[in-house]
Short mmCIF file of C-alpha atoms and ligand atoms in Angstrom, two decimals:
data_model
loop_
_atom_site.label_atom_id
_atom_site.label_comp_id
_atom_site.label_asym_id
_atom_site.label_seq_id
_atom_site.Cartn_x
_atom_site.Cartn_y
_atom_site.Cartn_z
CA UNK A 1 136.61 81.86 57.24
CA UNK A 2 135.62 80.33 53.88
CA UNK A 3 132.35 78.70 52.88
CA UNK A 4 134.18 75.37 53.04
CA UNK A 5 135.02 76.11 56.71
CA UNK A 6 131.32 76.74 57.40
CA UNK A 7 130.31 73.51 55.65
CA UNK A 8 132.17 71.72 58.48
CA UNK A 9 130.20 73.57 61.18
CA UNK A 10 126.58 73.75 59.94
CA UNK A 11 124.38 72.06 57.31
CA UNK A 12 125.18 74.39 54.40
CA UNK A 13 127.07 74.44 51.11
CA UNK A 14 129.33 76.77 49.19
CA UNK A 15 126.78 76.66 46.36
CA UNK A 16 123.87 77.78 48.64
CA UNK A 17 125.88 80.58 50.25
CA UNK A 18 127.27 81.96 46.97
CA UNK A 19 123.92 81.84 45.13
CA UNK A 20 121.83 83.23 48.00
CA UNK A 21 124.29 85.82 49.35
CA UNK A 22 127.32 86.31 47.06
CA UNK A 23 129.66 85.66 50.01
CA UNK A 24 132.70 83.39 49.56
CA UNK A 25 134.68 84.25 52.69
CA UNK A 26 134.62 86.55 55.70
CA UNK A 27 137.33 87.78 58.09
CA UNK A 28 137.14 86.66 61.72
CA UNK A 29 139.19 88.56 64.30
CA UNK A 30 141.43 86.58 66.65
CA UNK A 31 140.08 85.93 70.16
CA UNK A 32 142.31 88.64 71.63
CA UNK A 33 141.30 91.30 69.08
CA UNK A 34 138.23 93.36 70.02
CA UNK A 35 136.11 95.78 68.03
CA UNK A 36 137.89 98.69 69.76
CA UNK A 37 141.28 97.22 68.76
CA UNK A 38 140.13 97.20 65.12
CA UNK A 39 138.71 100.71 65.51
CA UNK A 40 142.06 102.01 66.78
CA UNK A 41 143.86 100.54 63.76
CA UNK A 42 141.34 102.01 61.30
CA UNK A 43 141.41 105.38 63.09
CA UNK A 44 145.22 105.44 63.05
CA UNK A 45 145.27 104.89 59.28
CA UNK A 46 142.50 107.45 58.61
CA UNK A 47 144.30 110.09 60.68
CA UNK A 48 147.53 109.36 58.82
CA UNK A 49 145.76 109.77 55.44
CA UNK A 50 144.17 113.05 56.57
CA UNK A 51 147.50 114.56 57.69
CA UNK A 52 145.76 115.96 60.81
CA UNK A 53 147.11 115.82 64.35
CA UNK A 54 145.46 114.20 67.36
CA UNK A 55 144.96 117.68 68.85
CA UNK A 56 142.90 118.80 65.82
CA UNK A 57 140.19 116.12 66.29
CA UNK A 58 137.41 117.39 68.57
CA UNK A 59 134.71 114.77 67.94
CA UNK A 60 134.92 110.95 67.82
CA UNK A 61 131.84 108.94 66.81
CA UNK A 62 131.90 105.16 66.63
CA UNK A 63 129.11 103.15 65.03
CA UNK A 64 129.00 99.68 66.56
CA UNK A 65 126.65 97.04 67.95
CA UNK A 66 129.60 95.05 69.28
CA UNK A 67 131.39 97.43 71.68
CA UNK A 68 134.08 96.02 73.96
CA UNK A 69 131.89 96.85 76.97
CA UNK A 70 128.34 98.06 77.60
CA UNK A 71 130.07 100.84 79.48
CA UNK A 72 132.16 102.84 78.48
CA UNK A 73 131.77 103.48 74.76
CA UNK A 74 134.22 102.20 72.17
CA UNK A 75 134.77 105.82 71.12
CA UNK A 76 136.08 106.63 74.64
CA UNK A 77 138.39 103.61 74.42
CA UNK A 78 139.74 104.88 71.07
CA UNK A 79 140.23 108.32 72.66
CA UNK A 80 142.13 106.86 75.59
CA UNK A 81 144.26 104.51 73.47
CA UNK A 82 145.22 107.09 70.83
CA UNK A 83 145.11 110.27 72.88
CA UNK A 84 142.73 112.92 71.53
CA UNK A 85 142.92 115.58 74.27
CA UNK A 86 140.38 117.99 72.73
CA UNK A 87 137.61 115.58 71.72
CA UNK A 88 134.24 114.39 72.97
CA UNK A 89 133.71 110.72 72.13
CA UNK A 90 130.56 108.59 71.95
CA UNK A 91 129.06 105.57 70.18
CA UNK A 92 125.92 105.35 68.05
CA UNK A 93 123.85 102.16 67.88
CA UNK A 94 122.52 102.09 64.34
CA UNK A 95 123.68 98.60 63.28
CA UNK A 96 124.71 98.52 59.62
CA UNK A 97 123.77 102.19 59.23
CA UNK A 98 126.15 103.18 62.07
CA UNK A 99 128.87 104.74 59.92
CA UNK A 100 126.44 106.80 57.82
CA UNK A 101 124.64 107.85 61.01
CA UNK A 102 128.05 108.97 62.35
CA UNK A 103 128.70 110.95 59.15
CA UNK A 104 125.31 112.62 59.43
CA UNK A 105 125.91 113.65 63.07
CA UNK A 106 129.43 114.88 62.27
CA UNK A 107 128.15 116.88 59.31
CA UNK A 108 125.50 118.62 61.46
CA UNK A 109 127.95 119.43 64.26
CA UNK A 110 130.56 120.75 61.84
CA UNK A 111 128.06 122.76 59.75
CA UNK A 112 126.68 124.36 62.94
CA UNK A 113 130.17 125.23 64.16
CA UNK A 114 129.87 123.18 67.38
CA UNK A 115 132.80 120.98 66.33
CA UNK A 116 135.58 121.48 63.79
CA UNK A 117 136.95 118.07 62.91
CA UNK A 118 135.50 114.60 63.47
CA UNK A 119 136.79 111.07 63.40
CA UNK A 120 133.94 108.76 62.34
CA UNK A 121 134.47 105.02 62.77
CA UNK A 122 132.46 101.90 61.95
CA UNK A 123 133.73 98.82 63.77
CA UNK A 124 132.24 95.40 64.42
CA UNK A 125 133.32 92.09 65.83
CA UNK A 126 130.13 90.41 64.63
CA UNK A 127 131.70 86.99 65.22
CA UNK A 128 131.22 87.73 68.95
CA UNK A 129 127.41 87.92 68.55
CA UNK A 130 126.97 85.29 65.82
CA UNK A 131 125.43 81.92 66.62
CA UNK A 132 127.63 79.41 64.78
CA UNK A 133 124.91 76.77 65.22
CA UNK A 134 122.39 78.82 63.20
CA UNK A 135 122.95 78.42 59.46
CA UNK A 136 120.42 81.20 58.74
CA UNK A 137 122.78 83.83 60.14
CA UNK A 138 126.31 82.46 60.67
CA UNK A 139 127.15 82.38 56.96
CA UNK A 140 126.48 86.10 56.62
CA UNK A 141 128.67 87.97 59.10
CA UNK A 142 132.32 89.03 59.36
CA UNK A 143 134.57 91.35 61.39
CA UNK A 144 136.04 94.66 60.20
CA UNK A 145 136.57 98.36 60.89
CA UNK A 146 136.79 101.52 58.80
CA UNK A 147 137.23 105.20 59.61
CA UNK A 148 137.21 108.69 58.10
CA UNK A 149 138.21 112.19 59.16
CA UNK A 150 135.53 114.84 58.44
CA UNK A 151 136.27 118.57 58.36
CA UNK A 152 134.82 121.77 56.86
CA UNK A 153 135.17 122.03 53.09
CA UNK A 154 135.83 125.28 51.25
CA UNK A 155 135.64 124.07 47.64
CA UNK A 156 132.22 122.40 47.39
CA UNK A 157 133.74 118.91 47.65
CA UNK A 158 132.92 116.47 50.46
CA UNK A 159 129.58 115.62 52.05
CA UNK A 160 126.72 117.30 50.14
CA UNK A 161 123.83 115.84 52.11
CA UNK A 162 122.90 113.03 54.50
CA UNK A 163 119.57 111.35 55.25
CA UNK A 164 118.57 109.05 58.14
CA UNK A 165 115.26 107.36 59.04
CA UNK A 166 114.13 104.54 61.33
CA UNK A 167 111.04 102.46 62.15
CA UNK A 168 111.10 100.68 65.51
CA UNK A 169 107.98 98.63 64.73
CA UNK A 170 110.18 96.02 63.01
CA UNK A 171 112.73 95.95 65.85
CA UNK A 172 112.42 92.19 66.41
CA UNK A 173 113.23 91.34 62.79
CA UNK A 174 116.91 91.82 63.60
CA UNK A 175 117.82 91.79 67.28
CA UNK A 176 119.46 90.18 70.29
CA UNK A 177 116.76 89.41 72.89
CA UNK A 178 118.99 88.58 75.89
CA UNK A 179 121.67 90.57 77.67
CA UNK A 180 120.07 94.01 78.02
CA UNK A 181 118.26 95.52 81.02
CA UNK A 182 114.91 93.96 80.02
CA UNK A 183 116.31 90.43 80.01
CA UNK A 184 119.66 90.46 81.81
CA UNK A 185 121.84 87.37 81.97
CA UNK A 186 121.05 85.28 85.01
CA UNK A 187 122.97 82.48 86.69
CA UNK A 188 120.71 79.91 84.99
CA UNK A 189 120.88 81.45 81.48
CA UNK A 190 120.54 78.55 79.03
CA UNK A 191 122.76 79.85 76.18
CA UNK A 192 119.95 79.09 73.77
CA UNK A 193 121.14 81.54 71.09
CA UNK A 194 118.97 84.46 72.30
CA UNK A 195 122.14 86.36 73.26
CA UNK A 196 123.22 86.25 69.59
CA UNK A 197 121.81 87.88 66.43
CA UNK A 198 118.29 86.70 65.55
CA UNK A 199 117.01 87.64 62.11
CA UNK A 200 113.85 87.29 60.02
CA UNK A 201 115.98 87.18 56.85
CA UNK A 202 113.42 87.31 54.06
CA UNK A 203 111.34 90.03 55.80
CA UNK A 204 114.47 92.14 56.29
CA UNK A 205 115.45 91.54 52.68
CA UNK A 206 112.27 93.08 51.20
CA UNK A 207 112.25 96.13 53.47
CA UNK A 208 116.00 96.70 52.98
CA UNK A 209 115.67 97.13 49.23
CA UNK A 210 112.73 99.52 49.45
CA UNK A 211 114.12 101.67 52.27
CA UNK A 212 117.62 101.93 50.82
CA UNK A 213 116.13 103.06 47.49
CA UNK A 214 113.99 105.65 49.35
CA UNK A 215 117.08 106.88 51.22
CA UNK A 216 119.06 107.31 47.99
CA UNK A 217 116.21 109.22 46.35
CA UNK A 218 115.78 111.49 49.39
CA UNK A 219 119.48 112.24 49.81
CA UNK A 220 119.90 113.00 46.09
CA UNK A 221 116.88 115.31 46.13
CA UNK A 222 118.35 117.17 49.15
CA UNK A 223 121.64 117.58 47.24
CA UNK A 224 119.84 118.81 44.11
CA UNK A 225 121.03 115.78 42.11
CA UNK A 226 119.44 112.88 40.24
CA UNK A 227 120.61 109.31 39.90
CA UNK A 228 122.11 110.21 36.49
CA UNK A 229 124.58 112.52 38.28
CA UNK A 230 125.93 109.64 40.38
CA UNK A 231 129.24 108.01 39.41
CA UNK A 232 129.21 105.25 42.01
CA UNK A 233 126.81 103.85 44.62
CA UNK A 234 128.61 102.28 47.60
CA UNK A 235 125.95 100.25 49.40
CA UNK A 236 126.08 98.35 52.68
CA UNK A 237 127.29 94.85 51.78
CA UNK A 238 124.57 92.61 53.24
CA UNK A 239 123.66 90.34 50.36
CA UNK A 240 124.50 90.53 46.64
CA UNK A 241 120.82 89.97 45.81
CA UNK A 242 119.83 92.98 47.93
CA UNK A 243 122.50 95.06 46.12
CA UNK A 244 121.26 93.89 42.70
CA UNK A 245 117.61 94.54 43.60
CA UNK A 246 118.57 98.02 44.86
CA UNK A 247 120.38 98.78 41.57
CA UNK A 248 117.33 97.63 39.61
CA UNK A 249 114.97 99.76 41.72
CA UNK A 250 117.22 102.81 41.27
CA UNK A 251 117.64 102.02 37.55
CA UNK A 252 121.45 102.05 37.73
CA UNK A 253 123.70 99.45 36.10
CA UNK A 254 125.72 97.16 38.35
CA UNK A 255 128.86 98.74 36.82
CA UNK A 256 127.94 101.82 38.92
CA UNK A 257 127.49 99.86 42.14
CA UNK A 258 130.50 98.87 44.23
CA UNK A 259 130.62 95.42 45.81
CA UNK A 260 133.21 93.50 47.79
CA UNK A 261 130.82 91.28 49.74
CA UNK A 262 132.40 88.07 48.45
CA UNK A 263 135.57 88.76 50.49
CA UNK A 264 134.10 90.10 53.75
CA UNK A 265 130.41 89.19 54.12
CA UNK A 266 128.23 91.57 56.12
CA UNK A 267 130.41 93.62 58.49
CA UNK A 268 127.57 95.90 59.69
CA UNK A 269 128.81 99.43 60.55
CA UNK A 270 132.23 98.70 59.01
CA UNK A 271 130.86 97.68 55.64
CA UNK A 272 130.42 101.11 54.00
CA UNK A 273 133.81 102.62 55.00
CA UNK A 274 135.52 99.35 54.07
CA UNK A 275 133.88 99.38 50.61
CA UNK A 276 134.57 103.12 50.10
CA UNK A 277 138.23 102.65 51.02
CA UNK A 278 138.63 99.72 48.61
CA UNK A 279 136.85 101.62 45.81
CA UNK A 280 139.29 104.50 46.41
CA UNK A 281 142.35 102.24 46.42
CA UNK A 282 141.14 100.62 43.18
CA UNK A 283 141.13 104.10 41.56
CA UNK A 284 137.36 104.12 41.01
CA UNK A 285 136.81 107.54 42.63
CA UNK A 286 137.76 110.59 40.55
CA UNK A 287 137.78 114.23 41.74
CA UNK A 288 134.32 115.73 41.15
CA UNK A 289 132.52 112.34 41.13
CA UNK A 290 129.24 112.21 43.06
CA UNK A 291 129.34 109.12 45.30
CA UNK A 292 126.30 107.79 47.15
CA UNK A 293 126.69 105.77 50.35
CA UNK A 294 123.63 103.85 51.57
CA UNK A 295 122.98 101.38 54.39
CA UNK A 296 120.28 99.59 56.30
CA UNK A 297 120.27 97.65 59.56
CA UNK A 298 118.68 96.48 62.78
CA UNK A 299 116.35 98.98 64.43
CA UNK A 300 115.22 99.07 61.73
CA UNK A 301 117.26 102.09 60.65
CA UNK A 302 118.52 103.23 57.26
CA UNK A 303 120.31 106.17 55.72
CA UNK A 304 122.33 107.58 52.85
CA UNK A 305 124.97 110.22 52.17
CA UNK A 306 126.10 111.95 48.97
CA UNK A 307 129.63 113.16 48.66
CA UNK A 308 131.52 114.94 45.92
CA UNK A 309 134.96 113.28 45.73
N1 ACO B 1 122.58 76.90 54.01
C1 ACO B 1 121.64 76.13 53.48
N2 ACO B 1 120.32 76.38 53.61
C2 ACO B 1 119.97 77.48 54.31
C3 ACO B 1 120.93 78.33 54.89
C4 ACO B 1 122.29 78.00 54.73
N3 ACO B 1 123.28 78.75 55.24
N4 ACO B 1 120.29 79.32 55.53
C5 ACO B 1 118.97 79.13 55.34
N5 ACO B 1 118.78 78.00 54.61
C6 ACO B 1 117.53 77.40 54.18
C7 ACO B 1 116.37 77.80 55.07
O1 ACO B 1 116.34 76.96 56.21
C8 ACO B 1 115.19 77.58 54.17
O2 ACO B 1 114.89 76.22 54.15
P1 ACO B 1 113.37 75.71 54.21
O3 ACO B 1 112.74 76.29 52.97
O4 ACO B 1 113.51 74.24 54.21
O5 ACO B 1 112.83 76.30 55.47
C9 ACO B 1 115.75 77.94 52.78
O6 ACO B 1 117.18 77.90 52.90
C10 ACO B 1 115.34 79.31 52.28
O7 ACO B 1 115.42 80.23 53.32
P2 ACO B 1 115.08 81.76 53.09
O8 ACO B 1 115.18 82.47 54.40
O9 ACO B 1 113.82 81.88 52.30
O10 ACO B 1 116.30 82.18 52.15
P3 ACO B 1 116.52 83.56 51.46
O11 ACO B 1 116.53 83.37 50.00
O12 ACO B 1 115.63 84.65 52.01
O13 ACO B 1 118.01 83.91 51.92
C11 ACO B 1 119.14 85.27 53.55
C12 ACO B 1 118.30 84.01 53.30
C13 ACO B 1 120.45 85.10 52.85
C14 ACO B 1 119.36 85.42 55.05
C15 ACO B 1 118.39 86.52 53.00
O14 ACO B 1 117.05 86.50 53.42
C16 ACO B 1 119.02 87.81 53.41
O15 ACO B 1 120.13 88.15 53.01
N6 ACO B 1 118.31 88.64 54.20
C17 ACO B 1 118.77 89.95 54.61
C18 ACO B 1 119.89 89.89 55.59
C19 ACO B 1 120.29 91.30 55.94
O16 ACO B 1 120.43 92.12 55.06
N7 ACO B 1 120.43 91.65 57.19
C20 ACO B 1 120.54 93.07 57.49
C21 ACO B 1 121.69 93.56 58.06
S1 ACO B 1 122.41 92.70 59.42
C22 ACO B 1 122.67 93.82 60.71
O17 ACO B 1 122.02 94.83 60.81
C23 ACO B 1 123.69 93.43 61.75
#
């Protein structure tokens, strides 16, 4: 879906969207493709890249705010569809920070010896919760999925540290008021947009920059590194101006910050694995590089991870 397509739906312009967000197009899944369908495809490719078997995966974590059903989890659907006989599967609800939250849980389980090998997925069909009558939000979001296989490392490469934090006091800056147990759908529900994403955009913007910078500083400190040791920052792709402000706050040049927002928009939990995969395919990640992943989303919740490639 291009900006020109959106110009036909709401009162907006390509110029406004590109200048304010950096987005030129976003992918929208077909009606018959769900977030679990995308998760299965991403998981299949990640497993293939890892060379591991289905039997070797004993943990499946899916970050999503757009599961196929409220019950069961998307992770259980992935398990059933692909067949992981030895795994426990569950979802985490951490919005755009869902993939990094999954990495952090997988790292703790693997380091403690509880699990051996995890499949971590970020998948979102945000088009299913986007109000295409609200120009404040509909220009931002797209659909995608990404996945990674996490296992113990013997050579000092891989995840060095992870960091997560949240603050529920700003929960209604980015939320969906209707459809949960507090305000279930009723027969006379008016479809007034309260079952779709509502966002206080400029408030979220300011907090996002500050909290993502804090997360990067904390995760680097935990790994015994400084920003000068970092080869590439792979941030959640929410808005190019947020990414630029983050780079400025961290005092890193934009040449060290990966961005692909113009092609996909904000894909929430899928954004970081999607960006990391593209950075890898573009040959930007070299063995021994320190890569920082960082994200921020509704909750509000934010987090970062450092990995040695
Ligand atoms: N086209 C044209 N005009 C628009 C559009 C649009 N698509 N959207 C808003 N406007 C208008 C507004 O109505 C407003 O007009 P007004 O001044 O007459 O009221 C004007 O543009 C400026 O609005 P602002 O909200 O001040 O615009 P801002 O520069 O803050 O940009 C944006 C808005 C892009 C939403 C920005 O605030 C942002 O990116 N916020 C963060 C979003 C985010 O990161 N979300 C987090 C993750 S999402 C998740 O967790 C699922």
